[in-house]
Tab-separated table of C-alpha atoms in Angstrom:
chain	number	residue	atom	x	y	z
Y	317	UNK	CA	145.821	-137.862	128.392
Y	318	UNK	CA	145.674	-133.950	129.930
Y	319	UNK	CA	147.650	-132.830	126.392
Y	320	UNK	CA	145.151	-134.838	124.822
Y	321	UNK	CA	142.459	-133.222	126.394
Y	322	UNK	CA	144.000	-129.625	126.420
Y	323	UNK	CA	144.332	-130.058	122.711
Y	324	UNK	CA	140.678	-131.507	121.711
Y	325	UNK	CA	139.661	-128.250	123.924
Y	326	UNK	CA	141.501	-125.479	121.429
Y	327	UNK	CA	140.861	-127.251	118.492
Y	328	UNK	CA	137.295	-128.368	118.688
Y	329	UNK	CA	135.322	-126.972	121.541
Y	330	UNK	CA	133.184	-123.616	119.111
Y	331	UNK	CA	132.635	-126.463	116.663
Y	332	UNK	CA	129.299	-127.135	116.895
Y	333	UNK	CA	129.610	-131.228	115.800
Y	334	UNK	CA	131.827	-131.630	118.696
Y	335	UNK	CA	129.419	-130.716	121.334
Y	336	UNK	CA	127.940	-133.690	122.100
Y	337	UNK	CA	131.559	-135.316	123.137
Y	338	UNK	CA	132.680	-132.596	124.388
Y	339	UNK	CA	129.814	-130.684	126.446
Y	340	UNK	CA	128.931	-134.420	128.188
Y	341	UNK	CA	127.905	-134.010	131.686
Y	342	UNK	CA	129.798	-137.365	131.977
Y	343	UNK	CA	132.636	-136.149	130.131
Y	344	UNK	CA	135.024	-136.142	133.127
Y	345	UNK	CA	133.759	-139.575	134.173
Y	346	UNK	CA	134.063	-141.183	130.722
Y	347	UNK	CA	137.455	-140.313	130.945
Y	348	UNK	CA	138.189	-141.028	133.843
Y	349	UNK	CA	136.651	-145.086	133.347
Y	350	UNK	CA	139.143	-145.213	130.365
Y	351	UNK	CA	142.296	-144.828	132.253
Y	352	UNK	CA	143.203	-148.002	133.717
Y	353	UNK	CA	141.748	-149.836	130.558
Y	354	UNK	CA	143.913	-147.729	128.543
Y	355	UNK	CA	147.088	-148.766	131.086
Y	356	UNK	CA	145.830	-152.210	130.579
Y	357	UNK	CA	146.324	-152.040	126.751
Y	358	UNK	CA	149.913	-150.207	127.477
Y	359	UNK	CA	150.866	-153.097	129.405
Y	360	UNK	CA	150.086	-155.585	127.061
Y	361	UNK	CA	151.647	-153.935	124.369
Y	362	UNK	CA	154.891	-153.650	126.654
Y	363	UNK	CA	154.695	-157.127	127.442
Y	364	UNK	CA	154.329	-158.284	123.637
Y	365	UNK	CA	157.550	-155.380	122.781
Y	366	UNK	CA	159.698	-157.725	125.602
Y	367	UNK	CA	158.898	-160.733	123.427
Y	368	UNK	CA	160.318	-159.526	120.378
Y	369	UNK	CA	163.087	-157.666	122.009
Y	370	UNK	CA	164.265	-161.187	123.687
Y	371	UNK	CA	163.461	-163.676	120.520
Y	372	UNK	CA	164.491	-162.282	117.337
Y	373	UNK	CA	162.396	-165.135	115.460
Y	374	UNK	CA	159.016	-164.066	117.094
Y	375	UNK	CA	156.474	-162.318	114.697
Y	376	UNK	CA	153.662	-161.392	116.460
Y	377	UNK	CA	150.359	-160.359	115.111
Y	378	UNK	CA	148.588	-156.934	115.328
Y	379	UNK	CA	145.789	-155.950	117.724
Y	380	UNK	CA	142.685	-154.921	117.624
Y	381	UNK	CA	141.252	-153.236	120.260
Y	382	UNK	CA	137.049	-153.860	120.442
Y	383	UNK	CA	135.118	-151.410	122.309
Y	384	UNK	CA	132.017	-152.927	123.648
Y	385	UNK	CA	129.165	-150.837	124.574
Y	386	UNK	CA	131.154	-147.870	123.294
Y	387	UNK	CA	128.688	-144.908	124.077
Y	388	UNK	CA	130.073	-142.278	122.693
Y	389	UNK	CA	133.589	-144.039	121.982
Y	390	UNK	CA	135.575	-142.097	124.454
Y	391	UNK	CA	138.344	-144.729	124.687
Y	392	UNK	CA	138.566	-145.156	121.064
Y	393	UNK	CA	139.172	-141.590	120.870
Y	394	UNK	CA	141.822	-141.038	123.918
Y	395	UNK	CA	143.607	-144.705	123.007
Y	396	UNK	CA	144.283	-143.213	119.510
Y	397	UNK	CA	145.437	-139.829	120.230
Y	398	UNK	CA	147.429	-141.061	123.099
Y	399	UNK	CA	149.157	-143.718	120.846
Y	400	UNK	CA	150.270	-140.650	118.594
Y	401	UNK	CA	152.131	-138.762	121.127
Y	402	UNK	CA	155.868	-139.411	122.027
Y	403	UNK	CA	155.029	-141.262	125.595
Y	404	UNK	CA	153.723	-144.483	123.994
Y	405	UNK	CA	154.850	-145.188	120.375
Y	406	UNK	CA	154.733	-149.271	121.018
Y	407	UNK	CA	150.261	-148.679	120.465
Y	408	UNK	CA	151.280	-147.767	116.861
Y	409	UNK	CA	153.555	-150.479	116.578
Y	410	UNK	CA	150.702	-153.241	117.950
Y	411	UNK	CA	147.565	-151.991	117.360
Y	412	UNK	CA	145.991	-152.156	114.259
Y	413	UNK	CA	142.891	-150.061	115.104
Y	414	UNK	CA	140.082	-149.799	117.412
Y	415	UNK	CA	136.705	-151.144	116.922
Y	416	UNK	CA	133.314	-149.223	118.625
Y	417	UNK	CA	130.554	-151.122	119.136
Y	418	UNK	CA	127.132	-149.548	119.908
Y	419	UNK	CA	123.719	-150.639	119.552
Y	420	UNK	CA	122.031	-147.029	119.643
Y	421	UNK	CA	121.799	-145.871	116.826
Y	422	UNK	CA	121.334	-142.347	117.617
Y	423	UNK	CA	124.857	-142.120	118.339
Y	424	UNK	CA	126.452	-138.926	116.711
Y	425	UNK	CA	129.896	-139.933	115.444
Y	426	UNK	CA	131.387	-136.432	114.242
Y	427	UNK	CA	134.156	-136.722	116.858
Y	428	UNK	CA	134.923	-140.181	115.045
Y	429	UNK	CA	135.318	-138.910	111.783
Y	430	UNK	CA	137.584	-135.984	113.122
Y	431	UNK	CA	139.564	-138.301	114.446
Y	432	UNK	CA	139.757	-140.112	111.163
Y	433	UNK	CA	140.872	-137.363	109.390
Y	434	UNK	CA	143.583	-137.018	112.113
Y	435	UNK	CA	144.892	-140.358	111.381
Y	436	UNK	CA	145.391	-139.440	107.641
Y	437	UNK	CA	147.087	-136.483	108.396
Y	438	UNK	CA	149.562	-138.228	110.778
Y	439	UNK	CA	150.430	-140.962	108.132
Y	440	UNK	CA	150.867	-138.191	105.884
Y	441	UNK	CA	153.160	-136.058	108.407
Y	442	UNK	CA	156.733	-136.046	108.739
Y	443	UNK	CA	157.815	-136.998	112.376
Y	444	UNK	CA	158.135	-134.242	114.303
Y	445	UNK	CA	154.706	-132.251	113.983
Y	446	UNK	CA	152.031	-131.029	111.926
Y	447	UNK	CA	153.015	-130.474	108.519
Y	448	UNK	CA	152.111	-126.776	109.276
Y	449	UNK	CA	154.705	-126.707	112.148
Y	450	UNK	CA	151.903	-126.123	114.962
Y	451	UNK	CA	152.321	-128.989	117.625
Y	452	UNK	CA	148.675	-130.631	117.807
Y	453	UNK	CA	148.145	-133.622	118.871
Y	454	UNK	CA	146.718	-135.780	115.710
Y	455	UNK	CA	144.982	-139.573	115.914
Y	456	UNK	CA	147.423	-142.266	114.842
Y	457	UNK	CA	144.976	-145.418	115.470
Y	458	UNK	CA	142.074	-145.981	112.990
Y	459	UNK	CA	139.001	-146.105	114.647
Y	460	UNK	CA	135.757	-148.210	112.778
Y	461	UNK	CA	132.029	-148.020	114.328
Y	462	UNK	CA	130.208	-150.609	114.421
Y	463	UNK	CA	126.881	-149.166	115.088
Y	464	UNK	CA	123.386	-150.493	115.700
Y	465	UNK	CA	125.378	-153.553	116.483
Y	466	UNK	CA	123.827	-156.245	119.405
Y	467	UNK	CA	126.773	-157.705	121.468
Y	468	UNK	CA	124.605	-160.433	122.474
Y	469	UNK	CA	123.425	-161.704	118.500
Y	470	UNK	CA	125.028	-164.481	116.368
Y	471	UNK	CA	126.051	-161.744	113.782
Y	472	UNK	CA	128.131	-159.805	116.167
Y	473	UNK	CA	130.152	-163.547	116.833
Y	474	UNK	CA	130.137	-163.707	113.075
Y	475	UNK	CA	132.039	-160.749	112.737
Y	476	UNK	CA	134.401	-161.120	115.577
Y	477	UNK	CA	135.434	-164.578	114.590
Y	478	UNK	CA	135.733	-163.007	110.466
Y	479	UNK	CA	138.037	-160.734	111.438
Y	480	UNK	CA	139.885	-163.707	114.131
Y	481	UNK	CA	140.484	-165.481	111.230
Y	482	UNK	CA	141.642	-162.609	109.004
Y	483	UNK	CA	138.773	-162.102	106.703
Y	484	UNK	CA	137.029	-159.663	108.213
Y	485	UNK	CA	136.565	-156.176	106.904
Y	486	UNK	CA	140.022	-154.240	106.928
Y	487	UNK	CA	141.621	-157.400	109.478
Y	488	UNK	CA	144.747	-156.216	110.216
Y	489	UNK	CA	144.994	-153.458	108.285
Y	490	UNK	CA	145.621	-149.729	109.223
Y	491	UNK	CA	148.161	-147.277	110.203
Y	492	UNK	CA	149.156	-149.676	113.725
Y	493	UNK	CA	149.891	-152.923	112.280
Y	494	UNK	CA	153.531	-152.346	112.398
Y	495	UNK	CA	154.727	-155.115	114.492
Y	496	UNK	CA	152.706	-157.748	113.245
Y	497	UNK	CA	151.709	-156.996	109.919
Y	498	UNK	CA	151.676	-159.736	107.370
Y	499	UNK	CA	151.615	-162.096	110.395
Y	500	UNK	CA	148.228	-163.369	110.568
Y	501	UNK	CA	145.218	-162.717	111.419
Y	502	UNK	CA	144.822	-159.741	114.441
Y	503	UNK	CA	144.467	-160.978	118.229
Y	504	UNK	CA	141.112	-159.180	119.644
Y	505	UNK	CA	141.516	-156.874	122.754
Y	506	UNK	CA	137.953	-156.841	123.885
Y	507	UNK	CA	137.237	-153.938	126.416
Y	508	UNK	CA	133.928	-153.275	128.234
Y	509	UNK	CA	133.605	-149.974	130.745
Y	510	UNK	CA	130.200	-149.409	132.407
């Protein structure tokens, strides 16, 4: 997470989209709530990596990881860049992509779409760094925004259970869903930090 962080610092703190992730008086503290969610996530995917490793005829289906009450989508953000370093390649292999769910709609999502762009230019990199040779840290799990979105109306179930089922926008789909694409519909992670 610190090489995450040391890296979103170089590359995006004079940009002036950026400054309302970035400049956060919570900034620290939004991080720091993410951690053990994020460990949480790790150990699942661990967990799910022992099951294929021990039964060669499981087939197991991606993830996606639903951020309720997202704010800002700090662990949307950190989950994806972490899952592109070296330390934790299994997040690529599970995860699908990462759903943030917000009901404000004032929400400024230019971090999101940097990170989007990130994730394109990882798919589009050869392993080993940025196809200009530099070694930043890039996005490697789509993130979607669900925003002005009530956790607590019938449409929100809708949607969850749409994409349960594997008919929901982009189910299953996206740079993660290695280990469990073409296996049915994506098992939902749903994560709530306040």
């Amino acid at each position: 997470i610190r090489a995450v962080l040391e890296d979103w610092s170089h590359r995006w703190s004079v940009r002036p989209e950026w400054q309302s992730f970035l400049n956060r008086r919570s900034f620290l503290h939004e991080v720091e709530e993410t951690v053990a969610p994020i460990c949480e996530i790790i150990e699942l995917v661990e967990s799910r990596q022992i099951v294929l490793d021990t039964d060669s005829s499981a087939v197991l289906v991606p993830l996606v990881v639903v951020d309720l009450c997202c704010g800002k989508g700090f662990l949307a953000m950190l989950l994806s860049y972490v899952a592109a370093g070296p330390v934790y390649p299994l997040l690529r292999r599970h995860i699908a992509r990462v759903l943030c769910v917000e009901k404000n709609a004032d929400v400024k999502w230019d971090h999101i779409h940097a990170a989007a762009a990130d994730v394109t230019i990882a798919t589009e990199t050869p392993p080993g760094g940025a196809m200009d040779g530099t070694n930043v840290v890039l996005a490697a799990l789509p993130i979607e925004v669900w925003s002005e979105t009530n956790i607590h109306s019938d449409a929100f179930e809708t949607k969850l259970r749409l994409i349960s089922v594997g008919s929901g926008a982009g189910a299953g789909a996206g740079a993660g869903a290695g280990a469990g694409a073409g296996a049915g519909p994506p098992q939902l992670v749903l994560v709530g930090i306040h």
